[in-house]
Short mmCIF file of C-alpha atoms in Angstrom, two decimals:
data_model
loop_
_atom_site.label_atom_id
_atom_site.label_comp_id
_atom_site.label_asym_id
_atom_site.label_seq_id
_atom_site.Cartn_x
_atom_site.Cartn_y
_atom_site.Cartn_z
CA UNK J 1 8.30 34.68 -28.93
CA UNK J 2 7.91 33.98 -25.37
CA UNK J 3 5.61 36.87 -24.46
CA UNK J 4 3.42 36.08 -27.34
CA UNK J 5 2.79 32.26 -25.63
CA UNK J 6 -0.91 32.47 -23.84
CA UNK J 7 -0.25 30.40 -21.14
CA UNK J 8 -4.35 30.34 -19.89
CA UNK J 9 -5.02 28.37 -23.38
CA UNK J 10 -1.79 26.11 -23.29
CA UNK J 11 -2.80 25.39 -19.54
CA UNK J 12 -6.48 24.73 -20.49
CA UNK J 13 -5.56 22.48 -23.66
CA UNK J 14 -3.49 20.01 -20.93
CA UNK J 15 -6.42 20.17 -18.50
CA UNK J 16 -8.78 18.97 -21.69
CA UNK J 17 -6.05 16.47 -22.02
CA UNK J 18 -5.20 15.02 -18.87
CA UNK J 19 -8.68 14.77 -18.43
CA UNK J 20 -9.48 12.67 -21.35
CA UNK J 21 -6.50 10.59 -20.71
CA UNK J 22 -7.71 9.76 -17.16
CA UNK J 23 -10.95 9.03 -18.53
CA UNK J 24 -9.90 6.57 -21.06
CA UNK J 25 -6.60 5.04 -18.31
CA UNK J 26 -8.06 5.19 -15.49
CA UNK J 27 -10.90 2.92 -14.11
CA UNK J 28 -13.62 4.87 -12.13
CA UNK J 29 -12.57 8.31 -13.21
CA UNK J 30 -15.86 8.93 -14.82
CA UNK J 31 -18.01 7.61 -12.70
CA UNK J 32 -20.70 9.52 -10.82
CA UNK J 33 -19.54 9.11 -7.40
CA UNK J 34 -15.71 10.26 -8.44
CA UNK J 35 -17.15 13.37 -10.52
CA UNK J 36 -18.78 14.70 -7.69
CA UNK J 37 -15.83 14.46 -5.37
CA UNK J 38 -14.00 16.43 -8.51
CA UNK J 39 -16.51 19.25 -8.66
CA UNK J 40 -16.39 19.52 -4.91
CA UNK J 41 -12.64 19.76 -4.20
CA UNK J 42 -12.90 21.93 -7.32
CA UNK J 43 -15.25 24.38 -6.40
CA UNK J 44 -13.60 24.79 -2.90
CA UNK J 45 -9.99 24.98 -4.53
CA UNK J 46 -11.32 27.66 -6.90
CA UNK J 47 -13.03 29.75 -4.32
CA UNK J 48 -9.95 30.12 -2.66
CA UNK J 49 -8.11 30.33 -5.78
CA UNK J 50 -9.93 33.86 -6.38
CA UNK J 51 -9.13 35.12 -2.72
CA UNK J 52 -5.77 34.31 -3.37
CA UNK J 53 -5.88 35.77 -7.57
CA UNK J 54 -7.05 39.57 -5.65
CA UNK J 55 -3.96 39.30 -3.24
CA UNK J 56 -1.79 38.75 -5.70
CA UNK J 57 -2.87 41.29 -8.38
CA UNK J 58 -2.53 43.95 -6.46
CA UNK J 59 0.45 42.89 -5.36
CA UNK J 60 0.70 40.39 -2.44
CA UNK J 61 -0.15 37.39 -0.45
CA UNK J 62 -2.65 35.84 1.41
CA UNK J 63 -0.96 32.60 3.49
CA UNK J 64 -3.63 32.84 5.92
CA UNK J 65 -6.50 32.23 4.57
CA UNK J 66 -6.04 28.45 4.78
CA UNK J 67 -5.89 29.32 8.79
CA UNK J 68 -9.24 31.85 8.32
CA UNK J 69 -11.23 29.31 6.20
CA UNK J 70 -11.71 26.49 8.68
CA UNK J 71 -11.53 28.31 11.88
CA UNK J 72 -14.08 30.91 11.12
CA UNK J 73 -16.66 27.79 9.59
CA UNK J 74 -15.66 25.63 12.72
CA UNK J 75 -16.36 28.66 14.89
CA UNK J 76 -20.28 29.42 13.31
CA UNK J 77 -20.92 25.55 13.57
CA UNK J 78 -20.06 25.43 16.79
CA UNK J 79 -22.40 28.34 17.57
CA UNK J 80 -25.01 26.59 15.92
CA UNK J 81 -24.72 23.35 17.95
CA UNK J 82 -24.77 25.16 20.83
CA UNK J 83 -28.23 26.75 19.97
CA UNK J 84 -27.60 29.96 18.44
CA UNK J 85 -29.37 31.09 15.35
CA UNK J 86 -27.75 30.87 11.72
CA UNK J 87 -27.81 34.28 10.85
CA UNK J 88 -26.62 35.50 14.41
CA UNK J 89 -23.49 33.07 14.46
CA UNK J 90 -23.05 34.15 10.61
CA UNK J 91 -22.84 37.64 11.42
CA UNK J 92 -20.47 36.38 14.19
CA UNK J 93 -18.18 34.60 12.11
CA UNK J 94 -17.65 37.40 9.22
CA UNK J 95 -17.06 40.43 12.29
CA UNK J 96 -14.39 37.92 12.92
CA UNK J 97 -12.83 37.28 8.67
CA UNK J 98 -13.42 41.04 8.68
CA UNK J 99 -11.29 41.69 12.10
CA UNK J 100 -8.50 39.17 10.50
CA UNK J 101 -8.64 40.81 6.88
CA UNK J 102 -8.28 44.54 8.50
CA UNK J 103 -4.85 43.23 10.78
CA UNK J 104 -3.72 41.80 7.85
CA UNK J 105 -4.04 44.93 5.56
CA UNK J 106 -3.11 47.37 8.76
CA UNK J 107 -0.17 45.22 8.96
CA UNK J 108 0.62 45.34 5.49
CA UNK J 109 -0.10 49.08 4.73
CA UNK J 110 0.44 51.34 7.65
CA UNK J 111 3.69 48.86 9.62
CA UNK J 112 4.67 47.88 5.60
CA UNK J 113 5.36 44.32 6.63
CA UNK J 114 5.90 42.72 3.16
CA UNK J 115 2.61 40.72 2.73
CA UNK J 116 4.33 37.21 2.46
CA UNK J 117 5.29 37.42 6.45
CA UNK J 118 2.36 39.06 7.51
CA UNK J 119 0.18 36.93 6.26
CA UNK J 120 2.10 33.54 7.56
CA UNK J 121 2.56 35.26 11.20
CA UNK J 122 -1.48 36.00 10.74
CA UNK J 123 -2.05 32.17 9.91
CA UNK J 124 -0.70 31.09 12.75
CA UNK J 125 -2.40 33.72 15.43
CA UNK J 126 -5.89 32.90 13.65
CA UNK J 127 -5.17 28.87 14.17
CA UNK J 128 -3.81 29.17 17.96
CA UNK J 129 -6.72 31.70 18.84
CA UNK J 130 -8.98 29.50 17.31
CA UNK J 131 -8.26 26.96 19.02
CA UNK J 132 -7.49 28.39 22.26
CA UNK J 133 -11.17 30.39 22.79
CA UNK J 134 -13.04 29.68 19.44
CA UNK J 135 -13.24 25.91 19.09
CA UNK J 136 -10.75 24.21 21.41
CA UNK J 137 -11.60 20.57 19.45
CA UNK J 138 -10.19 19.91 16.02
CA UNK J 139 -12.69 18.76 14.18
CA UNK J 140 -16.54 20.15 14.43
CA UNK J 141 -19.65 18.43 12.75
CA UNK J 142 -22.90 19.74 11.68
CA UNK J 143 -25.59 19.21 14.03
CA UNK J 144 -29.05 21.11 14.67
CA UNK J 145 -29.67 24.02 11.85
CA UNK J 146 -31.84 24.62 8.69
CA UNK J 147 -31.63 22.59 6.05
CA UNK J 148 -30.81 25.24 3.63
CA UNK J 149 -27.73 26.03 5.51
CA UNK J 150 -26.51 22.49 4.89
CA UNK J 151 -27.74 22.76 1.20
CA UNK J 152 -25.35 25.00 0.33
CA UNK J 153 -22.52 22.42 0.34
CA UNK J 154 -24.37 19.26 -0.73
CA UNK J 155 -27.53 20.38 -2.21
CA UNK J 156 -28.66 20.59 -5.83
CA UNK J 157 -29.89 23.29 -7.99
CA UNK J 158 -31.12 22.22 -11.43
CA UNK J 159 -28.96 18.75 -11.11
CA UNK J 160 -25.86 21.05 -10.81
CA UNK J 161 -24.11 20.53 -7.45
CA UNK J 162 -24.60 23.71 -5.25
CA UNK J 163 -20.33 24.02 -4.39
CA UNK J 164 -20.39 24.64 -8.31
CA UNK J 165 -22.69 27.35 -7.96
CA UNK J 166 -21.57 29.32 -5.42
CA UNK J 167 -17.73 28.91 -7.08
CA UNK J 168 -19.79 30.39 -10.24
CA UNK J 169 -21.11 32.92 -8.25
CA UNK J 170 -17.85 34.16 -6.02
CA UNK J 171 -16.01 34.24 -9.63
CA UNK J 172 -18.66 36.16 -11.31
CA UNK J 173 -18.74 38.98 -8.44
CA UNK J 174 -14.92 39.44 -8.01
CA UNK J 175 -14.96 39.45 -12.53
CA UNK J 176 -17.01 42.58 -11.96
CA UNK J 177 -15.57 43.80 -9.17
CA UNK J 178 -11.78 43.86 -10.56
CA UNK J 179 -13.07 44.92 -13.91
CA UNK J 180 -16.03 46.98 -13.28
CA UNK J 181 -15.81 48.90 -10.36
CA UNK J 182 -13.31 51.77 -8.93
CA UNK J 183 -11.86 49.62 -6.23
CA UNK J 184 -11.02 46.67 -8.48
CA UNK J 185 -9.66 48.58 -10.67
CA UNK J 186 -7.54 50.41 -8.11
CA UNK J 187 -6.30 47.11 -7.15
CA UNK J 188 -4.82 46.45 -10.61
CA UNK J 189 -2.90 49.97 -10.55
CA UNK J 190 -1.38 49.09 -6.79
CA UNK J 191 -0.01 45.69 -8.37
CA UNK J 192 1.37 47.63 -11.61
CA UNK J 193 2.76 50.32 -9.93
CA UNK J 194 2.34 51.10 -6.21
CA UNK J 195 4.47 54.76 -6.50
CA UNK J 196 2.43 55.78 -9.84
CA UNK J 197 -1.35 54.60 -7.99
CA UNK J 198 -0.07 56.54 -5.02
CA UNK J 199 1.10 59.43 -7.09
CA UNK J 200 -2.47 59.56 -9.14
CA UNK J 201 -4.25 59.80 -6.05
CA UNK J 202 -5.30 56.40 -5.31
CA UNK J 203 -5.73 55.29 -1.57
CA UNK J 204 -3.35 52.78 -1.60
CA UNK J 205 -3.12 51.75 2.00
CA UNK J 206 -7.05 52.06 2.42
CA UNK J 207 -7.47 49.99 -0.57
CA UNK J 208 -4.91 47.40 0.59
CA UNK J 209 -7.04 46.96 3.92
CA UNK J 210 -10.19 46.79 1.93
CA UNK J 211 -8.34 43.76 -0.32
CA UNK J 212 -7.53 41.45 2.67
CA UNK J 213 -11.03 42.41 4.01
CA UNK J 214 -12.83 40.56 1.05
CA UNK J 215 -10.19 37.57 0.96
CA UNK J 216 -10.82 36.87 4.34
CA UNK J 217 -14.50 36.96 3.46
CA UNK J 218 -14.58 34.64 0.40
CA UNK J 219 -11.96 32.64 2.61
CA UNK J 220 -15.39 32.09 5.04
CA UNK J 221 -17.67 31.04 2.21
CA UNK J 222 -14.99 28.82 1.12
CA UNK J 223 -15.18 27.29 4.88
CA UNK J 224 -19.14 27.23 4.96
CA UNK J 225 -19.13 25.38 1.55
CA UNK J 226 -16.37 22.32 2.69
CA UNK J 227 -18.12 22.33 6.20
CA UNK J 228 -21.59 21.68 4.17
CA UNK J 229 -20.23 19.69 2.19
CA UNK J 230 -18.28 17.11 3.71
CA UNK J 231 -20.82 17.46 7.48
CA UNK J 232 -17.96 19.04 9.32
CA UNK J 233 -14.87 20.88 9.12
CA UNK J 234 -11.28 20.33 10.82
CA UNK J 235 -9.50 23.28 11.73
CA UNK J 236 -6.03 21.52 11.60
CA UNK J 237 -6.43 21.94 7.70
CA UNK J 238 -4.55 25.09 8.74
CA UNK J 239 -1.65 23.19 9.07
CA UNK J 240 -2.28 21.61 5.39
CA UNK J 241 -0.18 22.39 2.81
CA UNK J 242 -3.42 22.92 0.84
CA UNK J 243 -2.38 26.72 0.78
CA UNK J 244 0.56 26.06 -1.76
CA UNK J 245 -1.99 23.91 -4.00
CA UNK J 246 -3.88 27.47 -4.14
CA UNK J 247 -0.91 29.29 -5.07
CA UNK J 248 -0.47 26.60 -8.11
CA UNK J 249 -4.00 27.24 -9.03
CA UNK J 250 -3.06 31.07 -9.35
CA UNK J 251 0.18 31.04 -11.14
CA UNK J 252 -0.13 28.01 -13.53
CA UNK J 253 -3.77 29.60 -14.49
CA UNK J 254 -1.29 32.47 -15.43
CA UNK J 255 -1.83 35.13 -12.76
CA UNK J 256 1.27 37.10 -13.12
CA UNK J 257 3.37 37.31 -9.31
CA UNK J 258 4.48 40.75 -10.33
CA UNK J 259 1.10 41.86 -10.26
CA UNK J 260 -1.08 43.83 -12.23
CA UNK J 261 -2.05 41.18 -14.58
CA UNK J 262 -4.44 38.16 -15.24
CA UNK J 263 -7.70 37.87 -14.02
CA UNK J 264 -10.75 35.15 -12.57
CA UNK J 265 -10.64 33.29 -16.07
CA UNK J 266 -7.26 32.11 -15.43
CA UNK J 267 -8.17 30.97 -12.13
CA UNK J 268 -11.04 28.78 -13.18
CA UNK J 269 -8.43 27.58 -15.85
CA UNK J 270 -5.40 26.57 -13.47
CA UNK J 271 -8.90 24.95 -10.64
CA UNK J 272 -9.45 22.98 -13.73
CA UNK J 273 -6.05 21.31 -14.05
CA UNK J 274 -5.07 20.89 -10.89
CA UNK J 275 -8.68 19.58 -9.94
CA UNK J 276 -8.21 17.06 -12.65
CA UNK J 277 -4.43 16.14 -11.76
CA UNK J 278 -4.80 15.86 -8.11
CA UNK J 279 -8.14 13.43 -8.47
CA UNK J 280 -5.87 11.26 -11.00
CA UNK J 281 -3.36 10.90 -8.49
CA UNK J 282 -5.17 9.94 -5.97
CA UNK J 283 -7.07 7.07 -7.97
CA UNK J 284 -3.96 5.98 -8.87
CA UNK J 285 -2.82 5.53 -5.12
CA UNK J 286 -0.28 7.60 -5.37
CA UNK J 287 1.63 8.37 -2.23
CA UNK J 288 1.15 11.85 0.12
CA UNK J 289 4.58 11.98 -0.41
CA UNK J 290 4.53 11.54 -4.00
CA UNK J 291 1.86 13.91 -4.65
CA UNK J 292 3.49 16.58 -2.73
CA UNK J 293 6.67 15.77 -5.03
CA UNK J 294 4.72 16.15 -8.49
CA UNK J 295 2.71 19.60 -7.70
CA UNK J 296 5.82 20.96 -6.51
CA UNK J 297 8.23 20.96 -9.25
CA UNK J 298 4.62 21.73 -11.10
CA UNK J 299 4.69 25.24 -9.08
CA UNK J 300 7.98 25.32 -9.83
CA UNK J 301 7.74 25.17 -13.55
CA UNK J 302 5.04 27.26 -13.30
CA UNK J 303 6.92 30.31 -11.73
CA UNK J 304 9.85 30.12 -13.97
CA UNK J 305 6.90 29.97 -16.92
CA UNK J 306 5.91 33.31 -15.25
CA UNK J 307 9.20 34.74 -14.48
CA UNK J 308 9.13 34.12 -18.55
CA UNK J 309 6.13 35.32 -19.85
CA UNK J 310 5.62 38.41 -16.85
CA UNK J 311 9.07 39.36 -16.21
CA UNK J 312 9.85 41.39 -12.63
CA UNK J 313 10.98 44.80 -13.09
CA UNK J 314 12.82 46.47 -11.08
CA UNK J 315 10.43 48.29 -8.81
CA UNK J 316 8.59 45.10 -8.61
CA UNK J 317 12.21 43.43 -6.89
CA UNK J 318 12.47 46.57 -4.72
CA UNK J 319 8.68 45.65 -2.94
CA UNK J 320 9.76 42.30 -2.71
CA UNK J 321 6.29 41.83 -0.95
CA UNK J 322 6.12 38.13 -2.74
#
């Protein structure tokens, strides 16, 4: 009975829900100003929610790309204000994601460092580089650029919010990449079975670099959209624990840990709830320390839901990689 529970509809039903219960308790909820906060923290949860939804179906972890996402955006805008061109300190910026995403895969694949350590020793280099020869100031603002740079975060396209877009957009290419193409679909036979891919003749440890290669690149559009967004960007949200609010995002949306299994859908499901639930808390003044409280027995629940419904077998507890 359990395996034939869809946890992407139950999980979607509650955020329908909540969110007509917050609309109907809760004074201000629906207003404009709120909304837009909502689609903004959102959009920039979701992004990272489908970095985080190609680590773990083939397999693994990504704990630093909450270190990669505002270092790499504090590191372009502070090329910027110092007079270099847009597209120079772009290109900038992703040789540096792309330097991060190939350690992190090397490091995974070829020294077979379970992902989960890698990944959190990674973090911490990219945030103490950062800010020893990157940006040695926490926070970093916009300043001189184009305007269509700055668009991108708080600009408009047809009255829909542009962070909304380009979530729609990062979704929509990783869809077709882990369903359409040869390397997505590798990805899905790595987190399966690792010994069978390898066995079939699939690249696994190239493939493995090439997967934290475009994590830590959607982690930088993630960064450029919250730094356009909100006029700046503070690279101490590395220390955050914004990283295990991604993680909810992926499991409760019903992204199976053992790998292998769900897809984007069920990470624009689980954005929607926990968009909705952690806006509600916060209008209801709800303490730090309270928040932290609720959305972690809600991970909890949500990983003995999937130890339920996508149960580990016993290659998958050999790996261990997560």
């Amino acid at each position: 009975m359990l395996r034939g529970l869809n946890q992407e509809r139950i999980v979607f039903t509650i955020a329908v829900v909540l969110f007509v219960l917050f609309s109907v308790l809760l004074p201000g909820f629906l207003s404009a100003g709120n909304l837009l906060s909502l689609i903004q923290n959102v959009s920039i949860l979701g992004i990272l929610g489908v970095a985080m939804a190609i680590a773990i179906i083939g397999r693994g972890i990504d704990l630093s790309i909450l270190s990669t996402m505002p270092v790499s955006a504090a590191w372009l805008l502070t090329l910027v204000n110092g007079g270099m061109p847009i597209g120079l300190a772009f290109v900038c910026a992703l040789g540096f994601v792309i330097a991060v995403g190939i350690i992190n895969g090397a490091l995974i694949a070829y020294v077979e460092i379970p992902a989960i350590f890698a990944t959190l020793a990674m973090g911490i280099v990219v945030y103490g580089f950062g800010k020893a020869f990157m940006t040695p100031i926490d926070a970093v603002y916009t300043g001189r650029g184009e305007s269509w740079f700055y668009a991108i975060g708080s600009g408009r396209v047809l009255g829909i919010p542009s962070p909304v877009i380009v979530f729609a957009l990062v979704a929509a290419a990783a869809f077709l990449f882990l369903r359409t193409l040869k390397p997505g679909r590798f990805i899905y036979g790595m987190g399966d079975n690792p010994l069978a891919a390898r066995v079939t003749g699939i690249p696994v440890r190239p493939m493995i670099i090439l997967q934290y290669v475009i994590i830590s690149i959607i982690a930088l559009i993630a960064g450029i959209v919250m730094a356009t967004a909100l006029a700046g960007i503070n690279t101490r949200l590395a220390l955050s624990t914004m990283v295990y609010d991604v993680i909810l995002v992926v499991v409760l949306g019903g992204i199976g840990l053992a790998g292998g299994k769900g897809g984007i859908r069920n990470v624009v499901v689980g954005t929607l709830l926990i968009g909705i639930l952690l806006n509600g808390m916060t209008i209801m003044n709800l303490t730090y320390t309270v928040q932290s409280i609720l959305k972690s027995v809600i991970l909890l629940l949500a990983i003995v839901a999937d130890t339920l419904l996508n149960p580990r077998d016993e290659q998958t507890a050999q790996h261990g990689d997560i």
